[in-house]
Amino acid sequence: MYSIDAHGNGNLVVQCNNDNFVEVCDNSPLSQVEVSDNNAFDLSVSNTIDILSPLSYKLLQDLCAGYGYSVDIETISETCEDNFLQKYAVEHGYRFTENFLSEMNNHKNNFVDSVDFILAYLCYSFSFLKEPKNNCKNITELMNKICCSFSKCVYCLRPKCVDNLRSDIIPIIIKSIFDSNAIDSSYALKMTYSEMERLFLHFVTTLEKLIMGRVMKYWRYFCNENNGLFVNHSNPFDCAYRFYRVAAPDIDCPAAFTNKFGECISFMAVAKIDEMVNDFVDRLDCELKKNIFSKCCFICNYGNDAISNLDKLREKFMDLVEEEFNKRIIVEGVKDSFSSFLKNVLIWNKDEGGGINKVLVIDKIIENMRYILTNKANNAYRVINSFKKRLTLFKRRSLVSVKYSRAVEDLWELKLHPEDSRRFLSIKRKFSNKSRKIVNNKFCEMLNEKYRFLDGTIVDVVDWDKISKNLFPVAQETVRHLVDDEHAELSKFLSNARVIENINVLDESSIGTRKISPEEIDRLLKVSVNSIHGRNRYLFSSVWRNLIKSQKSDKRSEMVNNIFFSNELGGTGKVVSSAVNPVLMSSVGDSDPPCIATSVQNELPEVVSISVDLLGKEDKIINRWGLNIHPDDDKLISFIRRKFSNHIIDHLTRLFSSMLKNRAVLPSGIVLCDYSWTIVSRELSEIAIESVESIVKKQYVELDRVLSKARIVDVGVNSDSSCTIRRVTNVEKAELVKCVKNLISKRLSVSIRTSWLCVVNKSSTDVGYGYKEKPNYILGSAREGSWGVKLRYSDNISILKTRRRFSSKIKCVLRDKFISMLEKSHKFDDGTFIGPFTWARISRKLTPIAKEEVSPILEDQKEELEKIVSRSRVVVDLVDREITQEEKHIVLRNIMNLAHNSLKASFRKIWDYVISSSRSNSIDIKDYLSTNNCDVDCNDVDILRAEGDEKNHISQLKLYYKDDVSILNVRKKFSSEIYRRISNKYNRMIEERYVFSDNTTIGMYPWRDISKKLLPIVKKEINPIVEKEREKINEILLKSRVDISSPNRSSKAIITRELTSEERGYILEKVMKSVYRKITDSVSQIWNKIIKSSSVGLMCLKEMERSELDNIKLEFFGILGSIVNEVVDFLLSDTNTSSLSSFDDITANIYHIVSERSHSLFCECGFLSRVESLLSDAKIVDASGKYRFVTDEEKKLLLKEFMAIIGTDRDFLIRKRISKLDSLSFPAELDLKVNSESPNKHESNVYSDGIYLLIENEHRYAKMASFKNVTNG
């Protein structure tokens, strides 16, 4: 066994006794800060385990002994056991829970797997043995070369293993330790921070030592395999240093430490410090936003020049942040807290003999806090900009543009204290909401009961102007008691109100505050009574208009969705007349048998005559069906199609939403997210068609029954003015069925695409190329575009075309480069050769080459884009202006960032295309040898393989590419099936409230609490699928071949041979072991996703609460409709609509302005507060079937869902209002544009096809707009 000095000092390596052991030098520079008992910042729970003495220098040595390049195999092997942590705990007088031990062992196993993957490259350290020029004089010289090559490779690979440990493993280890409990006797107690850190250092140092343990495992196996030649099993690192002066690299500190805040501190200490810092910064940032918001409200409500005062506040914003930060640092005693905490922290001293400057560490922590706060304070800064922007818009618009409190101040000629002013408005809103609800219920009751007024008229769905004189007294009497209650509450409140005379709006301070006088109270109450009267008149009319609007809408929907039949037979049995008879098809529900809908058809005679004038839409019906079907039958068929189409869209919307939430894996291996339809259309269409198959079959059955009794209208048989109605023949029915299926198939494709777009765009709206706005009712304001500023539509299209052109160049250059590298068997810097590998296996080596190859193209692209951006113009509200130099740099930088970020996906696609299109056929080794008359000489030395057991030589084999891809595809297919099966099983168990064998019921518990019960059930559920996967992979391996061709061969042919049974069995077990490991990780991940996504929705609310939300929405859109009309009419009258670009600018501006004004309307007119108030008192049914109040987190989700509905309906309202703009045509200008921009036939075809290349997903809006412009032409 061997050991090397931790700092890699080769001269300290000493040969010892028969074991060839090399001692580690013990004088590493370590420093320990003593522990103090009077901590000002307590990090532990009161009931803690405190059995260890304060950390000492000796303890630090023990915890970190053997780090670095130590190869003490006996010590390392002890830590490989799964119970080594429990032994550690027992030695210290306590033990860990089973869940914690299992979790930590999983972390260790995952790290070992990653280390093995990295160390697999150790095989290349012996690649020089293959070189024909390798002429060693004797075994000793050969062994020295091997030791040197092996040592260099280890010194290169170990840092990569440590990087993996620090980046991927340590963060989850820290989380597991922080969440863990120890058990003392029979009590579960929280460990102190010192005990947690000692455990962390012990565990991470153990993992660090395992790296060299795996390294020496490779070396021992190599020596054992070649025992006949190399009998001297000496230390390879010692040998490499003695003969070639190859020393181990210097190591500053163990892997458990990192250089942070000027010292080497453990990652666990850094995590705790970051937690303390983030907690402080988050609290302070929240307070800053509240204070800034309060100051802005104060300025707007009480300042004479609000915009100027907001500018002053913005100028001194950073001073306010700095002042508040320094004040909170002192008040909360932050420095003392960190000083107390650092007394418990273990610090690795980098300078031998030097001390630890604790004050400097604290100063750097404070400076880091200041930097984070400065970055986060931008949120508070945006509050000022938001207020200023709204004030600017208020001044520009002719609508009500001043807050109610300011109007009250002008009317009363006094200034209430801000707190009293807010309280006053709150009382007014409360009674207004109550009045609206009571009046709405009263009006509904009157309509349902056909209320008769005193003058004898009966209430009906008519305009407010016609019924107000009768309806207003009733409504006024209904809310009279609320008026009295409001007056009484205001009187009581105003008796203690305060009036301010002098005020400083910038620091929100008031001077000379006094109590309100009785005369002022009387004046305020008098004005309040008058305002209540006016408010109620508006409220009554608003409620009535919304009510009759919904009534009319319901009636129209009822008329559209129902079919009316009539047949009045005379004495001779002939039809005398035909009129619509009110037979409501609404009685035909979804659950009713389809024959009910066709009952009227059975009552008609076989052949009748009727006037042609009574049957309309003949041409339209013939164009649709090829036959002149009776209009009533045509309506019935349309009704059935529309009903099932709605079912399909609802079903697909739920399906796609669930897939997005669960991040479903498509058959191709893509993890589903909000991709454009072009990318996922093929796979999603297949899944959707299979999902709705049962619904489509029901639709076919119902339509078949209707078509069997359909009637055909023959016009002009006896007279041009009359027609004959007869039953459909079997031949005609067959044609109709074929036509119906074609229509259903086309409609299904549209429904699938529509459902997907509805799901991915539910919470976002494209407002221009490079711009996507989120609903801003909750978040505050919409973010600017991807470029940082909003450019003109024409400028965005120019940028898009330029990017496409250079993307095509990149594709051509890289395709030729990759093909050339494959043909010439390119050799990489690490000695390996290129081959037809998957992108995942070769991307790390190919990406730098590809980037270097396309670098000149990107520079040319940047120069051309810079010219386009320089002449671009920025759009602000309705006008455009020149772009500034700063904006130019920002836009160009963002565009190039987008181009660079899309390179990785482009490289992968080009590589996949190259290897799939240029792959050569394979030649069996026997055929190759017989053809070329070759003899194969076997080397005396076996080359190192990837693992350390008797079968490890097999893992050096390289499967033929097609076989490798086949196995990968099978794994992806079954992985997706297993994922769906487990997910469906979990959902089914939750819905059915599954009862386990111990009589406990399943619930939304953490995985660690329920895993033992779920794992046997899941295993039983997926065992058949796993066995099928094993059989399928085995079938592929039976036909698989091994690629044994040399990378230096000039021939393009791939030389292969068949797998042996031993090799086949080993590969199968290796693959299945990976499958089981993947399943083990998936079962917990799927469960965590399900319990995380099982959030409440609006449909979980009670009917009364959903109805109230609908009323709020209807009231809001009743007001918003007039705003939309005003904006559209103003822009149409104020803008030249004769050009194509003007049309797109109008549309974009309408969306932008209406979005902002709807935001202001919803927030400032009380709609948002009403929704929040309603959700605060809302109840839902919990898992036990009982009602409970919604939590704050659920309230946010419900509010977000409601606002998404508001946003979708708002956009629909805008689209409906501007639909007449679509009828605008620009033939002359568009023809000129196409001709001028398409000098040759190829480019003309490109324009006629719309979009010829999709660059990832970021140009969706421009693509749609460009396609629309061209097709309109």
Coordinates of N, CA and C in Angstrom, one line a residue, residues 776-948:
N776 N -49.6 40.7 -16.1 CA -48.9 41.6 -15.1 C -49.7 42.0 -14.0
Y777 N -50.9 41.4 -13.7 CA -51.7 41.8 -12.6 C -51.1 41.4 -11.3
I778 N -50.4 40.3 -11.3 CA -49.8 39.9 -10.0 C -48.3 40.3 -9.9
L779 N -47.6 40.2 -11.0 CA -46.2 40.5 -11.0 C -45.8 41.9 -11.0
G780 N -46.8 42.8 -11.4 CA -46.6 44.2 -11.3 C -46.5 44.8 -12.7
S781 N -45.6 44.4 -13.5 CA -45.4 45.0 -14.8 C -44.8 44.0 -15.8
A782 N -45.1 44.2 -17.1 CA -44.6 43.3 -18.0 C -43.1 43.6 -18.3
R783 N -42.4 42.6 -18.6 CA -41.0 42.8 -18.8 C -40.8 43.2 -20.3
E784 N -39.7 43.9 -20.5 CA -39.4 44.4 -21.9 C -39.0 43.2 -22.7
G785 N -38.8 43.5 -24.0 CA -38.5 42.4 -25.0 C -37.1 41.8 -24.8
S786 N -36.9 40.7 -25.5 CA -35.6 40.0 -25.4 C -34.5 40.8 -25.8
W787 N -34.7 41.9 -26.6 CA -33.6 42.7 -27.0 C -33.3 43.8 -26.0
G788 N -34.2 44.0 -25.0 CA -34.0 45.1 -24.1 C -34.9 46.3 -24.4
V789 N -35.1 46.6 -25.7 CA -36.0 47.6 -26.1 C -36.9 47.1 -27.2
K790 N -38.0 47.8 -27.5 CA -38.9 47.3 -28.5 C -38.6 48.0 -29.8
L791 N -38.2 47.2 -30.8 CA -37.9 47.7 -32.2 C -39.1 47.6 -33.1
R792 N -39.0 48.3 -34.2 CA -40.1 48.3 -35.2 C -40.2 46.9 -35.8
Y793 N -41.4 46.6 -36.2 CA -41.7 45.2 -36.8 C -40.7 45.0 -38.0
S794 N -40.5 46.0 -38.9 CA -39.7 45.8 -40.0 C -38.2 45.5 -39.6
D795 N -37.8 46.2 -38.6 CA -36.4 45.9 -38.1 C -36.2 44.5 -37.5
N796 N -37.3 44.0 -36.8 CA -37.2 42.7 -36.3 C -37.2 41.6 -37.4
I797 N -37.9 41.9 -38.5 CA -37.9 40.9 -39.6 C -36.5 40.9 -40.3
S798 N -35.9 42.1 -40.4 CA -34.6 42.1 -41.0 C -33.6 41.4 -40.1
I799 N -33.7 41.5 -38.8 CA -32.8 40.7 -37.9 C -33.0 39.2 -38.1
L800 N -34.3 38.8 -38.2 CA -34.7 37.4 -38.4 C -34.1 36.9 -39.7
K801 N -34.2 37.6 -40.8 CA -33.7 37.1 -42.1 C -32.2 37.0 -42.0
T802 N -31.5 37.9 -41.4 CA -30.1 37.8 -41.3 C -29.6 36.6 -40.5
R803 N -30.3 36.4 -39.4 CA -29.9 35.2 -38.6 C -30.1 33.9 -39.3
R804 N -31.2 33.8 -40.1 CA -31.5 32.6 -40.9 C -30.4 32.4 -41.9
R805 N -30.0 33.5 -42.6 CA -29.0 33.3 -43.7 C -27.7 32.8 -43.1
F806 N -27.2 33.4 -42.0 CA -26.0 32.9 -41.4 C -26.1 31.6 -40.7
S807 N -27.3 31.2 -40.3 CA -27.5 29.9 -39.7 C -27.4 28.8 -40.8
S808 N -27.8 29.2 -42.0 CA -27.6 28.2 -43.1 C -26.1 28.1 -43.5
K809 N -25.4 29.2 -43.4 CA -23.9 29.1 -43.6 C -23.3 28.2 -42.6
I810 N -23.6 28.4 -41.3 CA -23.1 27.6 -40.3 C -23.4 26.1 -40.5
K811 N -24.5 25.8 -40.9 CA -24.9 24.4 -41.2 C -24.1 23.8 -42.2
C812 N -23.8 24.5 -43.4 CA -23.0 24.0 -44.5 C -21.6 23.8 -44.0
V813 N -21.0 24.8 -43.3 CA -19.6 24.7 -42.9 C -19.4 23.5 -42.0
L814 N -20.2 23.4 -41.0 CA -20.1 22.3 -40.0 C -20.3 21.0 -40.6
R815 N -21.3 20.9 -41.5 CA -21.5 19.6 -42.1 C -20.3 19.1 -42.9
D816 N -19.7 20.0 -43.7 CA -18.5 19.6 -44.4 C -17.3 19.3 -43.4
K817 N -17.2 20.0 -42.3 CA -16.1 19.8 -41.3 C -16.3 18.4 -40.7
F818 N -17.5 18.1 -40.3 CA -17.7 16.8 -39.6 C -17.5 15.6 -40.6
I819 N -18.0 15.8 -41.8 CA -17.8 14.7 -42.8 C -16.3 14.5 -43.0
S820 N -15.5 15.6 -43.1 CA -14.1 15.5 -43.4 C -13.4 14.8 -42.2
M821 N -13.8 15.2 -41.0 CA -13.2 14.6 -39.8 C -13.4 13.1 -39.7
L822 N -14.6 12.7 -40.1 CA -15.0 11.2 -40.1 C -14.2 10.5 -41.2
E823 N -14.1 11.1 -42.4 CA -13.4 10.4 -43.5 C -11.9 10.3 -43.2
K824 N -11.3 11.2 -42.5 CA -9.8 11.2 -42.2 C -9.5 10.6 -40.8
S825 N -10.6 10.1 -40.1 CA -10.4 9.5 -38.8 C -9.6 10.4 -37.9
H826 N -10.2 11.6 -37.7 CA -9.5 12.7 -36.9 C -9.1 12.2 -35.5
K827 N -7.9 12.5 -35.1 CA -7.4 12.1 -33.8 C -7.5 13.3 -32.9
F828 N -8.1 13.2 -31.7 CA -8.2 14.2 -30.8 C -7.0 14.4 -29.9
D829 N -6.9 15.5 -29.2 CA -5.7 15.8 -28.4 C -5.4 14.7 -27.3
D830 N -6.5 14.0 -26.8 CA -6.3 13.0 -25.8 C -5.9 11.6 -26.4
G831 N -5.7 11.6 -27.7 CA -5.2 10.3 -28.4 C -6.3 9.5 -28.9
T832 N -7.6 9.8 -28.6 CA -8.7 9.0 -29.1 C -9.1 9.5 -30.5
F833 N -9.8 8.6 -31.3 CA -10.2 8.9 -32.6 C -11.7 9.2 -32.7
I834 N -12.0 10.0 -33.7 CA -13.5 10.2 -34.0 C -14.1 9.0 -34.5
G835 N -15.4 8.9 -34.3 CA -16.2 7.7 -34.8 C -17.6 8.1 -34.8
P836 N -18.5 7.2 -35.4 CA -19.9 7.5 -35.5 C -20.6 7.3 -34.1
F837 N -20.2 8.1 -33.1 CA -20.8 8.0 -31.8 C -22.0 8.9 -31.7
T838 N -22.8 8.7 -30.7 CA -23.9 9.6 -30.4 C -23.3 10.9 -29.9
W839 N -24.1 12.0 -30.1 CA -23.6 13.3 -29.7 C -23.3 13.4 -28.2
A840 N -24.1 12.7 -27.4 CA -23.8 12.8 -26.0 C -22.4 12.3 -25.6
R841 N -21.9 11.4 -26.4 CA -20.6 10.8 -26.1 C -19.5 11.6 -26.6
I842 N -19.7 12.4 -27.6 CA -18.6 13.0 -28.3 C -18.7 14.5 -28.3
S843 N -19.8 15.1 -27.7 CA -20.0 16.5 -27.7 C -18.9 17.3 -27.0
R844 N -18.4 16.8 -25.9 CA -17.3 17.5 -25.2 C -16.1 17.7 -26.0
K845 N -15.8 16.8 -26.9 CA -14.6 17.0 -27.8 C -14.9 17.8 -29.1
L846 N -16.1 17.6 -29.6 CA -16.4 18.2 -30.9 C -16.8 19.7 -30.7
T847 N -17.4 20.1 -29.6 CA -17.9 21.4 -29.4 C -16.9 22.5 -29.6
P848 N -15.7 22.4 -28.9 CA -14.6 23.4 -29.1 C -14.2 23.5 -30.6
I849 N -14.1 22.4 -31.3 CA -13.7 22.4 -32.7 C -14.8 23.2 -33.5
A850 N -16.1 22.8 -33.3 CA -17.2 23.4 -34.0 C -17.2 24.9 -33.7
K851 N -17.0 25.4 -32.5 CA -17.1 26.8 -32.2 C -15.9 27.5 -32.9
E852 N -14.8 26.9 -32.9 CA -13.6 27.6 -33.6 C -13.9 27.7 -35.1
E853 N -14.6 26.7 -35.7 CA -14.9 26.7 -37.1 C -15.9 27.8 -37.5
V854 N -16.9 28.0 -36.6 CA -18.0 29.0 -36.9 C -17.7 30.4 -36.4
S855 N -16.6 30.5 -35.7 CA -16.3 31.9 -35.2 C -16.2 33.0 -36.2
P856 N -15.5 32.7 -37.4 CA -15.5 33.8 -38.4 C -16.9 34.1 -38.9
I857 N -17.8 33.1 -39.0 CA -19.1 33.4 -39.5 C -19.9 34.2 -38.5
L858 N -19.7 33.9 -37.2 CA -20.4 34.7 -36.2 C -19.9 36.2 -36.2
E859 N -18.6 36.4 -36.5 CA -18.1 37.7 -36.5 C -18.7 38.5 -37.7
D860 N -18.8 37.8 -38.9 CA -19.5 38.4 -40.0 C -20.9 38.7 -39.7
Q861 N -21.6 37.8 -39.0 CA -23.0 38.0 -38.7 C -23.1 39.2 -37.7
K862 N -22.2 39.3 -36.8 CA -22.3 40.5 -35.9 C -22.1 41.8 -36.6
E863 N -21.2 41.9 -37.6 CA -21.0 43.1 -38.3 C -22.3 43.5 -39.1
E864 N -22.9 42.5 -39.7 CA -24.1 42.8 -40.5 C -25.3 43.2 -39.6
L865 N -25.4 42.5 -38.5 CA -26.4 42.8 -37.5 C -26.2 44.2 -36.9
E866 N -25.0 44.6 -36.7 CA -24.7 45.9 -36.2 C -25.1 47.0 -37.1
K867 N -25.0 46.8 -38.5 CA -25.5 47.8 -39.4 C -27.0 47.9 -39.4
I868 N -27.7 46.7 -39.2 CA -29.2 46.7 -39.1 C -29.7 47.4 -37.9
V869 N -29.0 47.1 -36.7 CA -29.4 47.7 -35.5 C -29.1 49.2 -35.5
S870 N -28.1 49.6 -36.2 CA -27.7 51.1 -36.2 C -28.8 51.9 -36.9
R871 N -29.5 51.3 -37.8 CA -30.5 52.1 -38.5 C -31.9 51.7 -38.0
S872 N -32.0 50.9 -37.0 CA -33.3 50.5 -36.4 C -33.9 51.7 -35.6
R873 N -35.2 51.6 -35.3 CA -35.8 52.7 -34.5 C -36.6 52.0 -33.4
V874 N -36.6 52.7 -32.2 CA -37.2 52.1 -31.0 C -38.7 52.6 -31.0
V875 N -39.6 51.7 -30.6 CA -41.0 52.1 -30.6 C -41.3 52.3 -29.1
V876 N -41.9 53.5 -28.8 CA -42.3 53.9 -27.5 C -43.8 54.4 -27.6
D877 N -44.7 53.6 -27.0 CA -46.1 53.9 -27.1 C -46.5 53.9 -28.6
L878 N -46.9 55.0 -29.2 CA -47.4 55.0 -30.6 C -46.4 55.6 -31.5
V879 N -45.2 56.1 -31.1 CA -44.2 56.7 -32.0 C -42.9 56.0 -31.9
D880 N -42.1 56.2 -32.9 CA -40.7 55.6 -32.9 C -39.7 56.7 -32.9
R881 N -38.5 56.4 -32.4 CA -37.4 57.3 -32.3 C -36.1 56.6 -32.6
E882 N -35.1 57.4 -32.8 CA -33.8 56.9 -33.1 C -33.2 56.1 -31.9
I883 N -32.5 55.1 -32.2 CA -31.9 54.2 -31.1 C -30.6 54.9 -30.6
T884 N -30.5 54.9 -29.3 CA -29.3 55.5 -28.7 C -28.1 54.5 -28.8
Q885 N -26.9 55.0 -28.6 CA -25.7 54.2 -28.6 C -25.7 53.1 -27.6
E886 N -26.2 53.4 -26.4 CA -26.3 52.4 -25.3 C -27.3 51.3 -25.7
E887 N -28.4 51.7 -26.2 CA -29.5 50.8 -26.6 C -28.9 49.9 -27.7
K888 N -28.2 50.5 -28.6 CA -27.6 49.7 -29.7 C -26.7 48.6 -29.2
H889 N -25.9 48.9 -28.3 CA -25.0 47.9 -27.7 C -25.8 46.8 -27.0
I890 N -26.8 47.2 -26.3 CA -27.6 46.2 -25.5 C -28.3 45.3 -26.5
V891 N -28.9 45.8 -27.5 CA -29.7 45.0 -28.5 C -28.7 44.1 -29.2
L892 N -27.6 44.6 -29.7 CA -26.6 43.7 -30.4 C -26.1 42.6 -29.5
R893 N -25.8 43.0 -28.2 CA -25.3 42.0 -27.3 C -26.4 40.9 -27.0
N894 N -27.6 41.3 -26.9 CA -28.7 40.3 -26.7 C -28.9 39.4 -27.9
I895 N -28.8 39.9 -29.1 CA -29.0 39.1 -30.3 C -27.9 38.1 -30.4
M896 N -26.6 38.6 -30.1 CA -25.5 37.6 -30.3 C -25.6 36.6 -29.2
N897 N -26.0 37.0 -28.0 CA -26.2 35.9 -26.9 C -27.2 34.9 -27.4
L898 N -28.3 35.3 -28.0 CA -29.2 34.4 -28.6 C -28.6 33.5 -29.6
A899 N -27.8 34.0 -30.5 CA -27.1 33.2 -31.5 C -26.2 32.2 -30.9
H900 N -25.4 32.7 -29.9 CA -24.4 31.7 -29.2 C -25.2 30.6 -28.5
N901 N -26.3 31.0 -27.8 CA -27.0 30.0 -27.0 C -27.6 28.9 -27.9
S902 N -28.0 29.3 -29.2 CA -28.6 28.3 -30.1 C -27.6 27.4 -30.8
L903 N -26.3 27.7 -30.6 CA -25.3 26.9 -31.3 C -25.3 25.4 -30.8
K904 N -25.4 25.2 -29.5 CA -25.3 23.9 -29.0 C -26.3 22.9 -29.7
A905 N -27.6 23.4 -29.7 CA -28.6 22.6 -30.4 C -28.3 22.4 -31.9
S906 N -27.8 23.4 -32.5 CA -27.4 23.3 -33.9 C -26.3 22.3 -34.2
F907 N -25.3 22.3 -33.3 CA -24.2 21.3 -33.4 C -24.8 19.9 -33.4
R908 N -25.7 19.7 -32.4 CA -26.2 18.3 -32.2 C -27.0 17.9 -33.5
K909 N -27.8 18.8 -34.0 CA -28.6 18.4 -35.2 C -27.8 18.1 -36.4
I910 N -26.7 18.9 -36.6 CA -25.9 18.7 -37.7 C -25.1 17.4 -37.6
W911 N -24.6 17.1 -36.4 CA -23.9 15.9 -36.2 C -24.8 14.7 -36.4
D912 N -26.0 14.7 -35.9 CA -26.9 13.6 -36.1 C -27.2 13.4 -37.5
Y913 N -27.3 14.5 -38.3 CA -27.6 14.4 -39.7 C -26.4 13.8 -40.4
V914 N -25.2 14.2 -40.1 CA -24.0 13.7 -40.7 C -23.8 12.2 -40.5
I915 N -23.9 11.7 -39.3 CA -23.7 10.3 -39.0 C -24.8 9.4 -39.5
S916 N -26.0 10.0 -39.6 CA -27.1 9.2 -40.1 C -27.1 9.1 -41.6
S917 N -26.5 10.1 -42.3 CA -26.5 10.1 -43.8 C -25.2 9.5 -44.4
S918 N -24.2 9.4 -43.6 CA -22.9 9.0 -44.2 C -22.3 7.8 -43.5
R919 N -23.2 7.0 -42.8 CA -22.7 5.8 -42.1 C -22.4 4.7 -43.1
S920 N -21.2 4.0 -43.0 CA -20.8 3.0 -43.9 C -21.3 1.6 -43.4
N921 N -21.3 0.7 -44.4 CA -21.7 -0.7 -44.1 C -20.6 -1.4 -43.3
S922 N -21.0 -2.4 -42.5 CA -20.0 -3.1 -41.8 C -19.5 -4.3 -42.5
I923 N -18.3 -4.8 -42.3 CA -17.7 -6.0 -42.9 C -17.3 -6.9 -41.8
D924 N -17.6 -8.2 -41.8 CA -17.2 -9.1 -40.8 C -15.7 -9.3 -40.9
I925 N -15.1 -9.6 -39.7 CA -13.7 -9.7 -39.6 C -13.2 -10.9 -40.4
K926 N -14.0 -11.9 -40.5 CA -13.5 -13.1 -41.3 C -13.5 -12.8 -42.7
D927 N -14.5 -12.1 -43.2 CA -14.5 -11.7 -44.6 C -13.4 -10.7 -44.9
Y928 N -13.1 -9.8 -44.0 CA -12.1 -8.8 -44.2 C -10.7 -9.5 -44.3
L929 N -10.4 -10.5 -43.4 CA -9.1 -11.1 -43.4 C -8.9 -12.0 -44.6
S930 N -10.0 -12.7 -45.0 CA -9.9 -13.5 -46.2 C -9.7 -12.7 -47.5
T931 N -10.3 -11.5 -47.5 CA -10.2 -10.6 -48.6 C -8.8 -10.0 -48.7
N932 N -8.3 -9.6 -47.6 CA -7.0 -8.8 -47.6 C -5.8 -9.7 -47.3
N933 N -6.1 -11.0 -47.0 CA -4.9 -11.9 -46.7 C -4.1 -11.4 -45.6
C934 N -4.7 -11.0 -44.4 CA -4.0 -10.4 -43.3 C -3.8 -11.5 -42.2
D935 N -2.7 -11.4 -41.5 CA -2.4 -12.1 -40.3 C -2.4 -11.1 -39.1
V936 N -3.0 -11.6 -38.0 CA -3.1 -10.7 -36.9 C -2.1 -11.2 -35.8
D937 N -1.2 -10.3 -35.4 CA -0.3 -10.6 -34.3 C -0.9 -10.1 -33.0
C938 N -0.9 -10.9 -32.0 CA -1.4 -10.5 -30.7 C -0.3 -10.0 -29.8
N939 N -0.5 -8.9 -29.1 CA 0.4 -8.4 -28.2 C 0.6 -9.2 -26.9
D940 N 1.7 -9.2 -26.3 CA 1.9 -9.9 -25.1 C 1.3 -9.2 -23.9
V941 N 1.1 -7.9 -24.0 CA 0.5 -7.2 -22.9 C -1.0 -6.9 -23.2
D942 N -1.9 -7.3 -22.2 CA -3.3 -6.9 -22.3 C -3.5 -5.5 -22.0
I943 N -4.3 -4.8 -22.7 CA -4.6 -3.4 -22.4 C -5.6 -3.2 -21.3
L944 N -5.5 -2.2 -20.5 CA -6.3 -1.9 -19.3 C -7.8 -1.8 -19.7
R945 N -8.7 -2.4 -19.0 CA -10.1 -2.2 -19.3 C -10.7 -1.3 -18.2
A946 N -12.0 -1.2 -18.3 CA -12.7 -0.2 -17.5 C -13.0 -0.5 -16.1
E947 N -13.1 -1.8 -15.8 CA -13.5 -2.2 -14.4 C -12.4 -3.1 -13.8
G948 N -12.7 -3.6 -12.6 CA -11.7 -4.4 -11.9 C -12.1 -5.8 -11.6

